[in-house]
Amino acid sequence: MLMLEEHLELTPQQIRCAVLTVSDTRNKKTDKSGKLIIELLQDKEYEVAAYEIVPDDSEIIKAAVKLLVKNHAVNALILNGGTGIAARDVTIEAVRPLFSKELPGFGEIFRMLSYQEDIGSASILSRATCGSINHRLVFIIPGSTGAVRLAMERLIIPELGHGVRELNKDL
């Protein structure tokens, strides 16, 4: 059985990510969460191959995700926004049917950490999740900067290389 250190040694050296912000109100100048994701990825020397903002529209979200996961320059996709329970929050409904595999542990642990370290009982209103599409790791996280920082620093960045390696080791 591999130990954690061995898992980390086997992770790919070059990981390229796409960032997709889902919002009706943000643009590339005002998208603090998208910029934070990019900054945190680049701090760990991950490449950002694409960055887009799309409106809270299920068909547009789905089309953008399909396009990004077909891109061979992308190993992982991080979406932020549209994970709540408001009528316009449709990111989960747009993307979940595209998953080959869903990784429910991500959302479960994210909500636990959110509860303990960030927003308390309001964490039950988050539907953050993770899965794979076309051998790409796809994270869907809330659009607040606090949620982005928590998800990126505590879950996504520590497991990004490991997840990408696992998705591609049998190809």
PDB file of C-alpha atoms in Angstrom:
ATOM      1  CA  MET A   1       0.000   0.000   0.000  1.00  0.00           C
ATOM      2  CA  LEU A   2       1.329   3.433  -0.952  1.00  0.00           C
ATOM      3  CA  MET A   3       1.943   5.959   1.773  1.00  0.00           C
ATOM      4  CA  LEU A   4       0.895   9.617   1.394  1.00  0.00           C
ATOM      5  CA  GLU A   5       4.446  10.697   0.520  1.00  0.00           C
ATOM      6  CA  GLU A   6       4.610   8.101  -2.272  1.00  0.00           C
ATOM      7  CA  HIS A   7       1.240   9.277  -3.661  1.00  0.00           C
ATOM      8  CA  LEU A   8       2.555  12.830  -3.779  1.00  0.00           C
ATOM      9  CA  GLU A   9       5.767  11.732  -5.525  1.00  0.00           C
ATOM     10  CA  LEU A  10       3.742   9.993  -8.249  1.00  0.00           C
ATOM     11  CA  THR A  11       1.585  13.012  -9.099  1.00  0.00           C
ATOM     12  CA  PRO A  12       2.005  14.596 -12.541  1.00  0.00           C
ATOM     13  CA  GLN A  13       4.528  17.409 -12.688  1.00  0.00           C
ATOM     14  CA  GLN A  14       2.442  19.592 -15.011  1.00  0.00           C
ATOM     15  CA  ILE A  15      -1.237  20.107 -14.233  1.00  0.00           C
ATOM     16  CA  ARG A  16      -3.332  22.479 -16.286  1.00  0.00           C
ATOM     17  CA  CYS A  17      -6.607  23.814 -14.927  1.00  0.00           C
ATOM     18  CA  ALA A  18      -9.574  25.708 -16.292  1.00  0.00           C
ATOM     19  CA  VAL A  19     -11.541  28.108 -14.107  1.00  0.00           C
ATOM     20  CA  LEU A  20     -15.205  28.746 -14.833  1.00  0.00           C
ATOM     21  CA  THR A  21     -17.134  31.346 -12.852  1.00  0.00           C
ATOM     22  CA  VAL A  22     -20.928  31.108 -12.971  1.00  0.00           C
ATOM     23  CA  SER A  23     -22.520  34.486 -12.342  1.00  0.00           C
ATOM     24  CA  ASP A  24     -25.060  36.898 -13.791  1.00  0.00           C
ATOM     25  CA  THR A  25     -23.324  39.883 -12.220  1.00  0.00           C
ATOM     26  CA  ARG A  26     -19.556  39.349 -12.369  1.00  0.00           C
ATOM     27  CA  ASN A  27     -17.132  40.152 -15.136  1.00  0.00           C
ATOM     28  CA  LYS A  28     -13.369  39.592 -15.327  1.00  0.00           C
ATOM     29  CA  LYS A  29     -12.713  42.864 -13.471  1.00  0.00           C
ATOM     30  CA  THR A  30     -15.118  42.141 -10.582  1.00  0.00           C
ATOM     31  CA  ASP A  31     -14.718  38.353 -10.268  1.00  0.00           C
ATOM     32  CA  LYS A  32     -12.804  38.137  -6.998  1.00  0.00           C
ATOM     33  CA  SER A  33     -13.438  34.405  -6.586  1.00  0.00           C
ATOM     34  CA  GLY A  34     -12.223  33.445 -10.044  1.00  0.00           C
ATOM     35  CA  LYS A  35      -9.124  35.579  -9.559  1.00  0.00           C
ATOM     36  CA  LEU A  36      -8.504  33.968  -6.155  1.00  0.00           C
ATOM     37  CA  ILE A  37      -8.718  30.463  -7.651  1.00  0.00           C
ATOM     38  CA  ILE A  38      -6.220  31.462 -10.336  1.00  0.00           C
ATOM     39  CA  GLU A  39      -3.881  33.063  -7.784  1.00  0.00           C
ATOM     40  CA  LEU A  40      -3.953  30.015  -5.491  1.00  0.00           C
ATOM     41  CA  LEU A  41      -3.321  27.642  -8.410  1.00  0.00           C
ATOM     42  CA  GLN A  42      -0.440  29.734  -9.715  1.00  0.00           C
ATOM     43  CA  ASP A  43       1.065  29.991  -6.220  1.00  0.00           C
ATOM     44  CA  LYS A  44       1.424  26.181  -6.362  1.00  0.00           C
ATOM     45  CA  GLU A  45       2.787  26.394  -9.922  1.00  0.00           C
ATOM     46  CA  TYR A  46      -0.291  24.922 -11.583  1.00  0.00           C
ATOM     47  CA  GLU A  47      -0.999  26.309 -15.031  1.00  0.00           C
ATOM     48  CA  VAL A  48      -4.304  28.031 -15.747  1.00  0.00           C
ATOM     49  CA  ALA A  49      -5.146  27.046 -19.319  1.00  0.00           C
ATOM     50  CA  ALA A  50      -8.536  28.790 -19.488  1.00  0.00           C
ATOM     51  CA  TYR A  51     -10.652  31.246 -17.524  1.00  0.00           C
ATOM     52  CA  GLU A  52     -14.237  32.081 -18.441  1.00  0.00           C
ATOM     53  CA  ILE A  53     -17.347  33.614 -16.887  1.00  0.00           C
ATOM     54  CA  VAL A  54     -20.794  32.374 -17.902  1.00  0.00           C
ATOM     55  CA  PRO A  55     -24.270  33.392 -16.735  1.00  0.00           C
ATOM     56  CA  ASP A  56     -26.486  31.312 -14.432  1.00  0.00           C
ATOM     57  CA  ASP A  57     -28.042  29.479 -17.359  1.00  0.00           C
ATOM     58  CA  SER A  58     -28.072  25.682 -17.372  1.00  0.00           C
ATOM     59  CA  GLU A  59     -27.546  25.245 -21.114  1.00  0.00           C
ATOM     60  CA  ILE A  60     -24.714  27.784 -21.265  1.00  0.00           C
ATOM     61  CA  ILE A  61     -22.992  26.221 -18.238  1.00  0.00           C
ATOM     62  CA  LYS A  62     -23.324  22.733 -19.719  1.00  0.00           C
ATOM     63  CA  ALA A  63     -21.952  23.867 -23.094  1.00  0.00           C
ATOM     64  CA  ALA A  64     -18.966  25.602 -21.466  1.00  0.00           C
ATOM     65  CA  VAL A  65     -18.140  22.548 -19.343  1.00  0.00           C
ATOM     66  CA  LYS A  66     -18.395  20.202 -22.338  1.00  0.00           C
ATOM     67  CA  LEU A  67     -16.055  22.417 -24.318  1.00  0.00           C
ATOM     68  CA  LEU A  68     -13.503  22.704 -21.502  1.00  0.00           C
ATOM     69  CA  VAL A  69     -13.353  18.974 -20.727  1.00  0.00           C
ATOM     70  CA  LYS A  70     -12.730  18.212 -24.414  1.00  0.00           C
ATOM     71  CA  ASN A  71      -9.678  20.482 -24.335  1.00  0.00           C
ATOM     72  CA  HIS A  72      -6.562  18.302 -24.100  1.00  0.00           C
ATOM     73  CA  ALA A  73      -4.737  21.203 -22.441  1.00  0.00           C
ATOM     74  CA  VAL A  74      -7.014  20.874 -19.367  1.00  0.00           C
ATOM     75  CA  ASN A  75      -6.578  18.256 -16.624  1.00  0.00           C
ATOM     76  CA  ALA A  76      -9.017  19.758 -14.124  1.00  0.00           C
ATOM     77  CA  LEU A  77     -11.896  22.204 -14.138  1.00  0.00           C
ATOM     78  CA  ILE A  78     -12.890  24.349 -11.157  1.00  0.00           C
ATOM     79  CA  LEU A  79     -16.311  25.978 -11.289  1.00  0.00           C
ATOM     80  CA  ASN A  80     -17.415  28.537  -8.740  1.00  0.00           C
ATOM     81  CA  GLY A  81     -20.908  29.897  -8.237  1.00  0.00           C
ATOM     82  CA  GLY A  82     -24.439  28.610  -8.564  1.00  0.00           C
ATOM     83  CA  THR A  83     -24.220  25.985  -5.815  1.00  0.00           C
ATOM     84  CA  GLY A  84     -26.853  27.350  -3.440  1.00  0.00           C
ATOM     85  CA  ILE A  85     -30.604  26.850  -3.337  1.00  0.00           C
ATOM     86  CA  ALA A  86     -31.834  30.008  -5.052  1.00  0.00           C
ATOM     87  CA  ALA A  87     -33.839  29.567  -8.256  1.00  0.00           C
ATOM     88  CA  ARG A  88     -30.900  30.870 -10.354  1.00  0.00           C
ATOM     89  CA  ASP A  89     -28.432  28.395  -8.762  1.00  0.00           C
ATOM     90  CA  VAL A  90     -28.336  25.769 -11.517  1.00  0.00           C
ATOM     91  CA  THR A  91     -24.667  24.818 -11.746  1.00  0.00           C
ATOM     92  CA  ILE A  92     -25.169  21.461 -10.035  1.00  0.00           C
ATOM     93  CA  GLU A  93     -28.152  20.556 -12.227  1.00  0.00           C
ATOM     94  CA  ALA A  94     -26.204  21.512 -15.361  1.00  0.00           C
ATOM     95  CA  VAL A  95     -23.004  19.618 -14.544  1.00  0.00           C
ATOM     96  CA  ARG A  96     -23.915  16.600 -12.400  1.00  0.00           C
ATOM     97  CA  PRO A  97     -25.543  14.674 -15.310  1.00  0.00           C
ATOM     98  CA  LEU A  98     -22.229  14.953 -17.187  1.00  0.00           C
ATOM     99  CA  PHE A  99     -20.238  13.191 -14.437  1.00  0.00           C
ATOM    100  CA  SER A 100     -18.770   9.783 -15.242  1.00  0.00           C
ATOM    101  CA  LYS A 101     -18.150   9.406 -11.517  1.00  0.00           C
ATOM    102  CA  GLU A 102     -19.179  11.585  -8.613  1.00  0.00           C
ATOM    103  CA  LEU A 103     -16.945  12.001  -5.566  1.00  0.00           C
ATOM    104  CA  PRO A 104     -19.395  12.733  -2.746  1.00  0.00           C
ATOM    105  CA  GLY A 105     -16.639  12.907  -0.130  1.00  0.00           C
ATOM    106  CA  PHE A 106     -15.539  16.276  -1.480  1.00  0.00           C
ATOM    107  CA  GLY A 107     -18.897  17.954  -0.816  1.00  0.00           C
ATOM    108  CA  GLU A 108     -19.309  16.212   2.522  1.00  0.00           C
ATOM    109  CA  ILE A 109     -15.910  17.318   3.808  1.00  0.00           C
ATOM    110  CA  PHE A 110     -16.281  20.803   2.307  1.00  0.00           C
ATOM    111  CA  ARG A 111     -19.572  21.313   4.172  1.00  0.00           C
ATOM    112  CA  MET A 112     -18.037  19.986   7.404  1.00  0.00           C
ATOM    113  CA  LEU A 113     -15.091  22.386   7.106  1.00  0.00           C
ATOM    114  CA  SER A 114     -17.436  25.250   6.170  1.00  0.00           C
ATOM    115  CA  TYR A 115     -19.514  24.493   9.250  1.00  0.00           C
ATOM    116  CA  GLN A 116     -16.493  24.317  11.552  1.00  0.00           C
ATOM    117  CA  GLU A 117     -14.322  27.095  10.145  1.00  0.00           C
ATOM    118  CA  ASP A 118     -16.372  29.526   8.108  1.00  0.00           C
ATOM    119  CA  ILE A 119     -20.153  29.907   8.040  1.00  0.00           C
ATOM    120  CA  GLY A 120     -21.563  27.543  10.661  1.00  0.00           C
ATOM    121  CA  SER A 121     -25.008  26.068  10.065  1.00  0.00           C
ATOM    122  CA  ALA A 122     -25.418  27.966   6.760  1.00  0.00           C
ATOM    123  CA  SER A 123     -23.117  25.290   5.301  1.00  0.00           C
ATOM    124  CA  ILE A 124     -26.146  23.015   4.894  1.00  0.00           C
ATOM    125  CA  LEU A 125     -27.300  25.272   2.054  1.00  0.00           C
ATOM    126  CA  SER A 126     -24.205  24.480  -0.054  1.00  0.00           C
ATOM    127  CA  ARG A 127     -24.374  21.811  -2.727  1.00  0.00           C
ATOM    128  CA  ALA A 128     -20.649  21.803  -3.575  1.00  0.00           C
ATOM    129  CA  THR A 129     -19.543  18.609  -5.282  1.00  0.00           C
ATOM    130  CA  CYS A 130     -16.828  17.001  -7.368  1.00  0.00           C
ATOM    131  CA  GLY A 131     -16.669  14.381 -10.074  1.00  0.00           C
ATOM    132  CA  SER A 132     -14.981  13.357 -13.283  1.00  0.00           C
ATOM    133  CA  ILE A 133     -15.925  14.077 -16.873  1.00  0.00           C
ATOM    134  CA  ASN A 134     -13.857  12.777 -19.800  1.00  0.00           C
ATOM    135  CA  HIS A 135     -10.959  11.911 -17.458  1.00  0.00           C
ATOM    136  CA  ARG A 136     -10.949  15.477 -16.121  1.00  0.00           C
ATOM    137  CA  LEU A 137     -11.417  16.260 -12.446  1.00  0.00           C
ATOM    138  CA  VAL A 138     -14.306  18.713 -12.020  1.00  0.00           C
ATOM    139  CA  PHE A 139     -14.853  20.670  -8.795  1.00  0.00           C
ATOM    140  CA  ILE A 140     -17.976  22.762  -8.227  1.00  0.00           C
ATOM    141  CA  ILE A 141     -17.671  25.189  -5.319  1.00  0.00           C
ATOM    142  CA  PRO A 142     -19.597  28.203  -4.008  1.00  0.00           C
ATOM    143  CA  GLY A 143     -18.719  31.614  -5.384  1.00  0.00           C
ATOM    144  CA  SER A 144     -17.848  33.426  -2.152  1.00  0.00           C
ATOM    145  CA  THR A 145     -14.163  34.165  -1.602  1.00  0.00           C
ATOM    146  CA  GLY A 146     -14.296  32.514   1.829  1.00  0.00           C
ATOM    147  CA  ALA A 147     -15.652  29.287   0.331  1.00  0.00           C
ATOM    148  CA  VAL A 148     -13.144  29.436  -2.517  1.00  0.00           C
ATOM    149  CA  ARG A 149     -10.190  29.863  -0.162  1.00  0.00           C
ATOM    150  CA  LEU A 150     -11.411  27.038   2.094  1.00  0.00           C
ATOM    151  CA  ALA A 151     -12.039  24.612  -0.785  1.00  0.00           C
ATOM    152  CA  MET A 152      -8.810  25.424  -2.592  1.00  0.00           C
ATOM    153  CA  GLU A 153      -6.453  25.439   0.382  1.00  0.00           C
ATOM    154  CA  ARG A 154      -7.901  22.560   2.376  1.00  0.00           C
ATOM    155  CA  LEU A 155      -9.161  20.176  -0.319  1.00  0.00           C
ATOM    156  CA  ILE A 156      -8.537  20.957  -3.977  1.00  0.00           C
ATOM    157  CA  ILE A 157      -4.866  21.937  -4.030  1.00  0.00           C
ATOM    158  CA  PRO A 158      -3.763  19.143  -1.656  1.00  0.00           C
ATOM    159  CA  GLU A 159      -5.478  16.467  -3.794  1.00  0.00           C
ATOM    160  CA  LEU A 160      -5.361  17.923  -7.303  1.00  0.00           C
ATOM    161  CA  GLY A 161      -2.267  16.066  -8.487  1.00  0.00           C
ATOM    162  CA  HIS A 162      -3.335  12.815  -6.859  1.00  0.00           C
ATOM    163  CA  GLY A 163      -6.803  13.029  -8.433  1.00  0.00           C
ATOM    164  CA  VAL A 164      -5.460  13.790 -11.903  1.00  0.00           C
ATOM    165  CA  ARG A 165      -3.032  10.864 -11.639  1.00  0.00           C
ATOM    166  CA  GLU A 166      -5.763   8.469 -10.541  1.00  0.00           C
ATOM    167  CA  LEU A 167      -8.069   9.493 -13.399  1.00  0.00           C
ATOM    168  CA  ASN A 168      -5.380   8.875 -15.972  1.00  0.00           C
ATOM    169  CA  LYS A 169      -3.327   5.965 -14.657  1.00  0.00           C
ATOM    170  CA  ASP A 170      -5.196   3.262 -16.599  1.00  0.00           C
ATOM    171  CA  LEU A 171      -5.381   5.083 -19.938  1.00  0.00           C
TER     172      LEU A 171
END
